GROMACS .gro file of C-alpha atoms in nm:
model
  385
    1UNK     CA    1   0.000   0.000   0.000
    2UNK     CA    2   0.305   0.233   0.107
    3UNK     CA    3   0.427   0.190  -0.285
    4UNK     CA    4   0.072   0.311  -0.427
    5UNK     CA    5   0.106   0.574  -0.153
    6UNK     CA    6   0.436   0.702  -0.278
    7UNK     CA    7   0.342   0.704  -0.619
    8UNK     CA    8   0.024   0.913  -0.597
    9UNK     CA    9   0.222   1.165  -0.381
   10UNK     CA   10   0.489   1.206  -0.654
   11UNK     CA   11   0.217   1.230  -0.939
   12UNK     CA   12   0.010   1.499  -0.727
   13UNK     CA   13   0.355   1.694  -0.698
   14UNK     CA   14   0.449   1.689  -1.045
   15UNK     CA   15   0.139   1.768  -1.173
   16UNK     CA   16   0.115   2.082  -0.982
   17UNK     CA   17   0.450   2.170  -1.063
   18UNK     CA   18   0.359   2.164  -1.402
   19UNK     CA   19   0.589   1.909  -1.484
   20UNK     CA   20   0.546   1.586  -1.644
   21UNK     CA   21   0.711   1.270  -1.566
   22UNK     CA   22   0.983   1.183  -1.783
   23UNK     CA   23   0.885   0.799  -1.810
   24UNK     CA   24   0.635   0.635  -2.035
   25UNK     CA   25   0.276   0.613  -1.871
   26UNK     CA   26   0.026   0.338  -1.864
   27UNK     CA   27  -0.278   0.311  -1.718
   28UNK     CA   28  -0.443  -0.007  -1.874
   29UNK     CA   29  -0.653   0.143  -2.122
   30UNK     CA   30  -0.733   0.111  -2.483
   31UNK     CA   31  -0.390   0.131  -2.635
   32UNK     CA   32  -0.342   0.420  -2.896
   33UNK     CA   33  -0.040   0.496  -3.086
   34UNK     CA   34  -0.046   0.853  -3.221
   35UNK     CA   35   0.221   0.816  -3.515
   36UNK     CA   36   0.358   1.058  -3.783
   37UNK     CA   37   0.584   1.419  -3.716
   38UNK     CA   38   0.612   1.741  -3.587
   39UNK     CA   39   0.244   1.798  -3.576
   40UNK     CA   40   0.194   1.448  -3.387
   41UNK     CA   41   0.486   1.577  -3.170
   42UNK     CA   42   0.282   1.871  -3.106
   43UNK     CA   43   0.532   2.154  -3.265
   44UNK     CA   44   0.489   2.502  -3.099
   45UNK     CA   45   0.219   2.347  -2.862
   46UNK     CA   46   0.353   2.057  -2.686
   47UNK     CA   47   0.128   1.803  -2.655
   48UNK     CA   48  -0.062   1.943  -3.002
   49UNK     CA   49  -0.374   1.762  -3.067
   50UNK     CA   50  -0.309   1.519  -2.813
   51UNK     CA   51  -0.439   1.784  -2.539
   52UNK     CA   52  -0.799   1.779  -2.624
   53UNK     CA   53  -0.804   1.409  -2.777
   54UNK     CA   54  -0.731   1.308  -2.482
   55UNK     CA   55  -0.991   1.529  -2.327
   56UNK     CA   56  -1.282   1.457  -2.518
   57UNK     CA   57  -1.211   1.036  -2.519
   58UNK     CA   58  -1.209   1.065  -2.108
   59UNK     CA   59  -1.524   1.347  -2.183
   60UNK     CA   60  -1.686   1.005  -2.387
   61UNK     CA   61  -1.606   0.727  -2.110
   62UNK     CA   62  -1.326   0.572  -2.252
   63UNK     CA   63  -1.015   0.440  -2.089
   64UNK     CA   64  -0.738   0.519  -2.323
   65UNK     CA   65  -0.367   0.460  -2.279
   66UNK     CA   66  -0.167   0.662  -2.582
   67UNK     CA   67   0.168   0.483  -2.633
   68UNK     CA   68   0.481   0.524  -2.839
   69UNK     CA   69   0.814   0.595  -2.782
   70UNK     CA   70   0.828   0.999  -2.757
   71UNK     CA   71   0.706   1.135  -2.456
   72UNK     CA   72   0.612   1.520  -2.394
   73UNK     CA   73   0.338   1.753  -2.319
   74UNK     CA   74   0.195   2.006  -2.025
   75UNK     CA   75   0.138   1.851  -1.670
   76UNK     CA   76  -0.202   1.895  -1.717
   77UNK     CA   77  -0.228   1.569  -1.989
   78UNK     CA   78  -0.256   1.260  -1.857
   79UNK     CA   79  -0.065   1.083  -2.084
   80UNK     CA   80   0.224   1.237  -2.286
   81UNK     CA   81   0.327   0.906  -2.463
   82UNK     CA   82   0.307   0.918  -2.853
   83UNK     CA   83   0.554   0.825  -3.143
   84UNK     CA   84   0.589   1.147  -3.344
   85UNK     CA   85   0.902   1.239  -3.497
   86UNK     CA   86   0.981   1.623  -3.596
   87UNK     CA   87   1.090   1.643  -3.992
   88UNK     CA   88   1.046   1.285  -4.074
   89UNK     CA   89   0.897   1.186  -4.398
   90UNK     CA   90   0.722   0.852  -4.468
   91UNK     CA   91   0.978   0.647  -4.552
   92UNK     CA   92   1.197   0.751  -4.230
   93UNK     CA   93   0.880   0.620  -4.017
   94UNK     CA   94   0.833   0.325  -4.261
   95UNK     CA   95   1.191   0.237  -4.086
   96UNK     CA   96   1.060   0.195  -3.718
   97UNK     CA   97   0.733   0.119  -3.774
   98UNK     CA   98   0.734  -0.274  -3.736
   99UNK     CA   99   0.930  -0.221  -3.377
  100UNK     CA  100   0.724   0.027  -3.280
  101UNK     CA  101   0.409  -0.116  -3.340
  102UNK     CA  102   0.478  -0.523  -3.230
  103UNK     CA  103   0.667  -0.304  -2.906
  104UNK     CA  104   0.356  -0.080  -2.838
  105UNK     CA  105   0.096  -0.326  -2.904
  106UNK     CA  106  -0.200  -0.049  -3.004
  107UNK     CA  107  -0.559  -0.149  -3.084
  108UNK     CA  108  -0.549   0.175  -3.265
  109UNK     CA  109  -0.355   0.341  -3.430
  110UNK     CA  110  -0.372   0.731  -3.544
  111UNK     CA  111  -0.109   0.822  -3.898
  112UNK     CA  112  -0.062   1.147  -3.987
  113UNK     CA  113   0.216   1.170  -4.192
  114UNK     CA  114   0.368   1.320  -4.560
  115UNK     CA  115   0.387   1.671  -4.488
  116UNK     CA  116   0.781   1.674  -4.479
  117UNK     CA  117   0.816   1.484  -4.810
  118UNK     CA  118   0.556   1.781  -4.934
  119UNK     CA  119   0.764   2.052  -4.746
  120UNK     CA  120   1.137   1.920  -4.835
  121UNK     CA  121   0.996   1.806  -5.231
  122UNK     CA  122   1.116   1.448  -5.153
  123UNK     CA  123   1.026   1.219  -5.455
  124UNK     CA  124   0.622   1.355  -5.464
  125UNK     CA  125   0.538   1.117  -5.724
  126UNK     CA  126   0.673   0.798  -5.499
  127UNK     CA  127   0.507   0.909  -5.183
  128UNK     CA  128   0.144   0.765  -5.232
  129UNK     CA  129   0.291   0.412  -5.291
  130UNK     CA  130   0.511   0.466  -4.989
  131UNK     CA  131   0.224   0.611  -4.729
  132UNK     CA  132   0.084   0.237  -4.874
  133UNK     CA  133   0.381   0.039  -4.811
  134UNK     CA  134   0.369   0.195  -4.466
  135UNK     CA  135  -0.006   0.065  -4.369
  136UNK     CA  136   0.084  -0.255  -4.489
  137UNK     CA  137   0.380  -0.259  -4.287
  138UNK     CA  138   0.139  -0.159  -3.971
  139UNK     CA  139  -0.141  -0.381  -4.056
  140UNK     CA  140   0.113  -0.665  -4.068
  141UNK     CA  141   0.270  -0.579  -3.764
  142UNK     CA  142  -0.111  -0.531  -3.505
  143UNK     CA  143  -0.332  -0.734  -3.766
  144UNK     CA  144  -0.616  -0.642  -3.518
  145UNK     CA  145  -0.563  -0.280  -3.507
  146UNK     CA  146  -0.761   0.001  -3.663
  147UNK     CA  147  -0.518   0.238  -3.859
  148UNK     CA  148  -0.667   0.559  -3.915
  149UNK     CA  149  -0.514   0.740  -4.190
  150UNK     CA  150  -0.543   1.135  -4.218
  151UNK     CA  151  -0.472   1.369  -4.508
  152UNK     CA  152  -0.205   1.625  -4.491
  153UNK     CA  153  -0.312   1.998  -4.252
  154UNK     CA  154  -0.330   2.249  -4.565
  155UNK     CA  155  -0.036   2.457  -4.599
  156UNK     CA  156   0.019   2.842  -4.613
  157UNK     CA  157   0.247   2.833  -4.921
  158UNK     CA  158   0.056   2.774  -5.214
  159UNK     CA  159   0.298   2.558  -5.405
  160UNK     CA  160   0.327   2.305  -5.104
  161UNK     CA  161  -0.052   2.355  -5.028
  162UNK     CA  162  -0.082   2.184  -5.424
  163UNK     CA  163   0.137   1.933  -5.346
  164UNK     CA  164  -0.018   1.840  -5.038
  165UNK     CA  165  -0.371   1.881  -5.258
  166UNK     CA  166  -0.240   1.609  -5.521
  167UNK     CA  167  -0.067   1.337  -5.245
  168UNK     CA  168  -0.407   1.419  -5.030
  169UNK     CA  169  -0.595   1.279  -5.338
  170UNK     CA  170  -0.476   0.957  -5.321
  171UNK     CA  171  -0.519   0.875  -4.983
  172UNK     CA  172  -0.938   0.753  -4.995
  173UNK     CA  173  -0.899   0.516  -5.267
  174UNK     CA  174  -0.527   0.368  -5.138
  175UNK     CA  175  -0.761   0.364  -4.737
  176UNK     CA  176  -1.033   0.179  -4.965
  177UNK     CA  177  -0.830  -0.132  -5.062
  178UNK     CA  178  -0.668  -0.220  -4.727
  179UNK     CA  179  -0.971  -0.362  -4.570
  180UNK     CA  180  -1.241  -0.271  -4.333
  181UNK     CA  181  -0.981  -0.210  -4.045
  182UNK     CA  182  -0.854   0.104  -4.217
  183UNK     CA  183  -1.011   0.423  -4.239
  184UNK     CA  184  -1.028   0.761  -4.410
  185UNK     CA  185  -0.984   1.062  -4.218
  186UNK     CA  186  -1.040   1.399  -4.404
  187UNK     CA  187  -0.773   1.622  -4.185
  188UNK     CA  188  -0.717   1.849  -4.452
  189UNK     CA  189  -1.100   1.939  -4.435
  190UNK     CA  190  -1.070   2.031  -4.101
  191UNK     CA  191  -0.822   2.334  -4.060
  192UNK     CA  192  -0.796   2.652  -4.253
  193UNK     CA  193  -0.430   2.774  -4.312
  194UNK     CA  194  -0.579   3.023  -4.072
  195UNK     CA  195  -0.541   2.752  -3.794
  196UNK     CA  196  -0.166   2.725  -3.888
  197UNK     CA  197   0.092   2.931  -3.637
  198UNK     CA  198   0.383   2.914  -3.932
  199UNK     CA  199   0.223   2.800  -4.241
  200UNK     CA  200   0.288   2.429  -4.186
  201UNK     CA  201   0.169   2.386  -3.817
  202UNK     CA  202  -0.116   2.417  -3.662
  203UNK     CA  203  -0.201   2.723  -3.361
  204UNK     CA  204  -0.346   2.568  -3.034
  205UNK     CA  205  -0.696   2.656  -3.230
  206UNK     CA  206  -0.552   2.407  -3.486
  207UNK     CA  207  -0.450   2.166  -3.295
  208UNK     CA  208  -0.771   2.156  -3.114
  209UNK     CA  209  -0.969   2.098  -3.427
  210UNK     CA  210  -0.747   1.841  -3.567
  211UNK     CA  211  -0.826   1.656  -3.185
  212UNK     CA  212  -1.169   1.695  -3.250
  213UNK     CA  213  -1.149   1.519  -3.608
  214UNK     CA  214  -0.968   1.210  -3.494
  215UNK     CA  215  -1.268   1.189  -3.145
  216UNK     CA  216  -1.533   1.199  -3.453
  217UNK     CA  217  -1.346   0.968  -3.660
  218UNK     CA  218  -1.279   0.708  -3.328
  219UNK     CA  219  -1.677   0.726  -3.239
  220UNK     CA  220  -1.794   0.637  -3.606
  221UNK     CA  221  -1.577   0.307  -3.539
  222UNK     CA  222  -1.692   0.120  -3.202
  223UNK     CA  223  -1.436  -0.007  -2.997
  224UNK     CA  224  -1.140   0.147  -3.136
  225UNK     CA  225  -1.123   0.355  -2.850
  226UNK     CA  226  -1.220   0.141  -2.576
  227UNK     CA  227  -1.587   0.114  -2.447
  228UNK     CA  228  -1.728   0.214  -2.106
  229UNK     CA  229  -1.875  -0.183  -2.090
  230UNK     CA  230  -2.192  -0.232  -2.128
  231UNK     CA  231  -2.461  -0.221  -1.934
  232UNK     CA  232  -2.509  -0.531  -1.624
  233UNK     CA  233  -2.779  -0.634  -1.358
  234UNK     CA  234  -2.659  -0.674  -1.005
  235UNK     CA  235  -2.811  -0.810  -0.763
  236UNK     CA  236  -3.019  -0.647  -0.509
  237UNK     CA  237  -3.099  -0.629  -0.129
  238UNK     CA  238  -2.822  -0.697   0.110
  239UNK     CA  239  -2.468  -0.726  -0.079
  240UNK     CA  240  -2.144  -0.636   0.010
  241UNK     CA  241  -1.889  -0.469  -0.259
  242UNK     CA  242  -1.530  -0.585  -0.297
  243UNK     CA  243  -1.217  -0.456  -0.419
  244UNK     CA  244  -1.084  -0.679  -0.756
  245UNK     CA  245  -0.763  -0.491  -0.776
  246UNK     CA  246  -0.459  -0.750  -0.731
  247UNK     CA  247  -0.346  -0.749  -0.409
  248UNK     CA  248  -0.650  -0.581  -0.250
  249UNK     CA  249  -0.907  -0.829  -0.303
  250UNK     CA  250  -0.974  -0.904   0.090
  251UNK     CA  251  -1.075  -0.521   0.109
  252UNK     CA  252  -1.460  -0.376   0.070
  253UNK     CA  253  -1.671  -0.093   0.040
  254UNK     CA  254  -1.723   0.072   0.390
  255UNK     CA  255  -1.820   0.439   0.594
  256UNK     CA  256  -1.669   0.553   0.854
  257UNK     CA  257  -1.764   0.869   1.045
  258UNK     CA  258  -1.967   0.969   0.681
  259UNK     CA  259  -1.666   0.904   0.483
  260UNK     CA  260  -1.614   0.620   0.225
  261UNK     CA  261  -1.312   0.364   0.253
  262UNK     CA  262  -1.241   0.032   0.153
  263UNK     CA  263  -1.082  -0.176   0.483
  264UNK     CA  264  -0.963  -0.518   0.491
  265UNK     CA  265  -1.294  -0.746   0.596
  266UNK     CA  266  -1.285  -1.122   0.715
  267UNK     CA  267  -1.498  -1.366   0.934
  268UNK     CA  268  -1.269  -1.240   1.253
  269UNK     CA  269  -1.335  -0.853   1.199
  270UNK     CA  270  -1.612  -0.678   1.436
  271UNK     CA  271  -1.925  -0.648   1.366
  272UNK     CA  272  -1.938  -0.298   1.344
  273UNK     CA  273  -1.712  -0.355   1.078
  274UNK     CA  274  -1.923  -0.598   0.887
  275UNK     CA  275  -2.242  -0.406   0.911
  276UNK     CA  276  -2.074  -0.054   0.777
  277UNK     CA  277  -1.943  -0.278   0.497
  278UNK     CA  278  -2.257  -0.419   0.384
  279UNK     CA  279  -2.531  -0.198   0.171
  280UNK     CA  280  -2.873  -0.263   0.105
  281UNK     CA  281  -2.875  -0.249  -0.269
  282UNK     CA  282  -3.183  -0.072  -0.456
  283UNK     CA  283  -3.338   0.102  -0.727
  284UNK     CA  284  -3.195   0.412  -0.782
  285UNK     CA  285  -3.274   0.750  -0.608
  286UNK     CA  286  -3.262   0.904  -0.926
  287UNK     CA  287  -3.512   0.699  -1.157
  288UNK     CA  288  -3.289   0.444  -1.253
  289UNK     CA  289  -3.001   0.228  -1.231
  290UNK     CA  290  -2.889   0.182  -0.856
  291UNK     CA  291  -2.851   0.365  -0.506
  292UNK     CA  292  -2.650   0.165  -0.225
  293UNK     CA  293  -2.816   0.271   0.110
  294UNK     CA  294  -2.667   0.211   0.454
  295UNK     CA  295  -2.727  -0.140   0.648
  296UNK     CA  296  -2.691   0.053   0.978
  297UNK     CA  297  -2.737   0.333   0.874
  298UNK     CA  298  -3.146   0.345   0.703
  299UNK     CA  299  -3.187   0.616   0.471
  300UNK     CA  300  -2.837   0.697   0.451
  301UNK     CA  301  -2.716   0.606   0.090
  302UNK     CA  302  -2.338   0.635  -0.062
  303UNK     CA  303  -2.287   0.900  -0.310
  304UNK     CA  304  -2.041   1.137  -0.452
  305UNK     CA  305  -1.984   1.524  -0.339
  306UNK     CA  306  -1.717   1.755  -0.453
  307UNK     CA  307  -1.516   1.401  -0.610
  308UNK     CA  308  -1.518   1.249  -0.226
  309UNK     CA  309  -1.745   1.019  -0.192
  310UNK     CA  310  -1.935   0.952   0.153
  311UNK     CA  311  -2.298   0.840   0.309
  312UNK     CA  312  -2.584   1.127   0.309
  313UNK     CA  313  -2.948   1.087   0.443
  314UNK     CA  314  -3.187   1.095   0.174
  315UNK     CA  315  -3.322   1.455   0.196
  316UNK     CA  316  -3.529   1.430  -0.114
  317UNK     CA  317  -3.334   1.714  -0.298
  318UNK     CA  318  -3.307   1.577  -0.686
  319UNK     CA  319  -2.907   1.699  -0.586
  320UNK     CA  320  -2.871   1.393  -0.319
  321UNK     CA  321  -3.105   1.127  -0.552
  322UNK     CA  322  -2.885   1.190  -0.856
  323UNK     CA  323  -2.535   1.183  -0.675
  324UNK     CA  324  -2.683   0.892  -0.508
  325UNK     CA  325  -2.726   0.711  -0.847
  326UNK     CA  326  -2.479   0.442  -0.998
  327UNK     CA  327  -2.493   0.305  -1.265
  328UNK     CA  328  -2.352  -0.082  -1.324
  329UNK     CA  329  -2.146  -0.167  -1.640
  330UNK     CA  330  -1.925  -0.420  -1.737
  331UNK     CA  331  -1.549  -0.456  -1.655
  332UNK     CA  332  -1.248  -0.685  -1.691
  333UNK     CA  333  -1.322  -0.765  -1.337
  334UNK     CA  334  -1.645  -0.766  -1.169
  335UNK     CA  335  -1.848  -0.388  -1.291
  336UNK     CA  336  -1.739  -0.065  -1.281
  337UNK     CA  337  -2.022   0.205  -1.116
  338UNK     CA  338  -2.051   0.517  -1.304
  339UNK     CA  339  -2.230   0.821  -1.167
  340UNK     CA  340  -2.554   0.863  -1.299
  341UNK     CA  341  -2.512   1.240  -1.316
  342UNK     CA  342  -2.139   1.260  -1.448
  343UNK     CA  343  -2.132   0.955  -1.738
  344UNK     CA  344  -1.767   0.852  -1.761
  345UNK     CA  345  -1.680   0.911  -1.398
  346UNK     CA  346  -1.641   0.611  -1.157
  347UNK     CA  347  -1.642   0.494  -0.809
  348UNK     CA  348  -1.269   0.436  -0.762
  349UNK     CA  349  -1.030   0.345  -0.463
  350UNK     CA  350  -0.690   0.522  -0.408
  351UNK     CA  351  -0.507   0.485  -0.072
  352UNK     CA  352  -0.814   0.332   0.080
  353UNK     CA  353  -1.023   0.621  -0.011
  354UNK     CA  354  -1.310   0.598  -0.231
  355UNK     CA  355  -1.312   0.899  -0.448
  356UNK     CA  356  -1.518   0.973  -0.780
  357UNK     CA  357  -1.271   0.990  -1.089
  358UNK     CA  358  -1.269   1.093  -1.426
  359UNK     CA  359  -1.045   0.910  -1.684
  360UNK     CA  360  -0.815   1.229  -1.816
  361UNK     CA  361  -0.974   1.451  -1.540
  362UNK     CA  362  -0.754   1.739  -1.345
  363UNK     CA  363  -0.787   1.589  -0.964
  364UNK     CA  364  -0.469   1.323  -0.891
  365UNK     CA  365  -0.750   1.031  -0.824
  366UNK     CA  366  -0.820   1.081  -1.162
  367UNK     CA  367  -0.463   1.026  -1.290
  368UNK     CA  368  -0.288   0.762  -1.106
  369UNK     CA  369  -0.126   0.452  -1.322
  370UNK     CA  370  -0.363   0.236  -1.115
  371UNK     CA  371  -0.715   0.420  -1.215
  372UNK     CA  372  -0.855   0.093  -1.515
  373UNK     CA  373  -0.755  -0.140  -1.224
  374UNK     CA  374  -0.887   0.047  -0.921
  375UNK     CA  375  -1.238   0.111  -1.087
  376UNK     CA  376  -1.360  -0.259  -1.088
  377UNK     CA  377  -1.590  -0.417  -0.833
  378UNK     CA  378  -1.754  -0.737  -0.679
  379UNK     CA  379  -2.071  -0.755  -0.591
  380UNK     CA  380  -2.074  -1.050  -0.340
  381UNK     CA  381  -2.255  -1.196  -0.034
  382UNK     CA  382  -2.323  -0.950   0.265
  383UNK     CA  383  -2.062  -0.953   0.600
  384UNK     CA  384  -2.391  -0.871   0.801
  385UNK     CA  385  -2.690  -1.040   0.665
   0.00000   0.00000   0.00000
């Protein structure tokens, strides 16, 4: 516990430092590897598009984990992992692509990539066979991966912004012939060279935009960013809720002086124990899903307030009955309970604490390597019948 301890201290530091670790970062999401050059790098605006991708896939309920070899970004991002490479054409990426890919294991995979052969006039007329040879290469290496393939930001120059027009051309119909796992994105459509900061990269504004083209292009495609699981029946009545995070499995859902903790529970603990970790399970407060009330406590039900979450008596404000509110879904292990008023926010230990968290959020319970693990749950048998 200490080591989880330690961790979440140094995270909370660094992140209001402003600083961002200088180590890759995992957090056992959906694995995306954002791949191509300066622009994935996030020239001028660390971080570039990356910053609100990552924003609006937490904002959707998904559990991403960006990976790559590069690593940079403000504190504020979650995840600064990625694998793009300032001034590299295709055929320089074409080189590390197999590594990269069988090392970083994506289910998806975001390409963005020609605008240096454009820029530096690097054999124009090859470059559509070689963006090709490249998604081959990729498919080969994560057969199961989507590869979503943009076209080329426009460019201020207007000689470059024709070449990028005639190698943009001949991107659908090359996307068309790879299979069903590889898809079209229409990046150029999206930015004005008014969204560029020097001509060839894009302003914060442009960045943003080009974030908000790849979140439209990952939600026409299910599952290639993750899922927030579907929807599951528990059951109801007395029930007691368990942690499924290795090495904490003997703890459970309990309240102590109004507060919400998880506390190691067995046959020899006191029965003051057992009863505050043991809820009467029922319809939810809010109209749906579920509210957990109190067994010793009658009328008092767990919910969230300001991210802590605690025990309130019902006091029939539509405030307490939707806080009050989870709702169950699927998870690798057991469910995960999501807040009926805040989709895409969990019920989620972190040093024994039960906090609500938000995949990408600003708080440190939302950020901690441990969040995909720490959000599952058991729904067993109750310690006080």
């Amino acid at each position: 516990m200490w080591q989880r301890c330690t961790a979440f201290l140094m995270t909370l530091l660094l992140l209001c430092l402003g600083v961002a670790p200088a180590s890759a970062e995992g957090n056992g999401g959906t694995r995306l590897l954002p791949l191509g050059d300066s622009i994935t790098d996030g020239f001028n605006v660390p971080g570039g598009y990356r910053i609100n991708l990552w924003r609006a896939l937490a904002g959707a309920g998904h559990l991403t984990d960006f990976v790559g070899t590069q690593f940079n970004g403000p504190g504020d991002l979650p995840d600064h992992d990625h694998e793009g490479h300032s001034g590299w054409r295709i055929d320089q990426i074409d080189a590390i692509a197999t590594g990269v890919v069988r090392d970083t294991a994506p289910r998806t995979v975001l390409l963005h990539i020609g605008t240096n052969d454009i820029v530096q006039n690097y054999d124009l007329a090859g470059a559509p066979a070689r963006l090709s040879a490249l998604v081959d290469r990729i498919r080969a290496a994560a057969p199961n991966a989507d590869v979503f393939v943009a076209s080329v930001i426009p460019l201020s120059d207007p000689v470059l912004e024709a070449r990028a027009n005639a190698y943009n051309a001949t991107i659908p119909d090359m996307v068309r012939s790879k299979g069903s796992r590889v898809h079209f994105v229409d990046m150029h459509a999206a930015l004005g060279t008014g969204d560029l900061a020097d001509g060839v990269h894009p302003s914060r504004g442009g960045y943003d935009k080009m974030a908000a083209r790849w979140a439209s292009a990952l939600a026409a495609v299910p599952g290639s960013a993750g899922d927030d699981g579907a929807p599951v029946t528990v059951p109801t009545g007395l029930r007691s809720l368990r942690v499924t995070t290795p090495g904490f499995t003997d703890r459970y859902v309990r309240h102590q002086n109004a507060l919400g903790y998880t506390e190691h529970v067995d046959s020899g603990s006191s029965a003051l124990l057992k009863a505050d970790a043991t809820w009467r399970i029922v319809p939810g407060l809010a109209g749906g899903c579920y509210s957990l009330e109190s067994r010793n406590f009658p009328g008092y039900f767990l919910r969230h307030q300001g991210s802590r979450v605690k025990i309130s008596a019902n006091d029939g404000s539509a405030l307490l009955k939707a806080d009050a509110t989870w709702c169950a879904r699927s998870a690798p292990t057991g469910v995960r309970l999501s807040a009926w008023n805040f989709p895409g926010s969990y019920l989620r230990h972190v040093n024994s604490e039960l906090w609500l968290a938000t995949p990408g959020g600003s708080g440190p319970q939302d950020t901690a390597g441990s969040l995909v693990a720490d959000l599952g749950w058991s729904v067993d048998t109750p310690w006080a019948p």
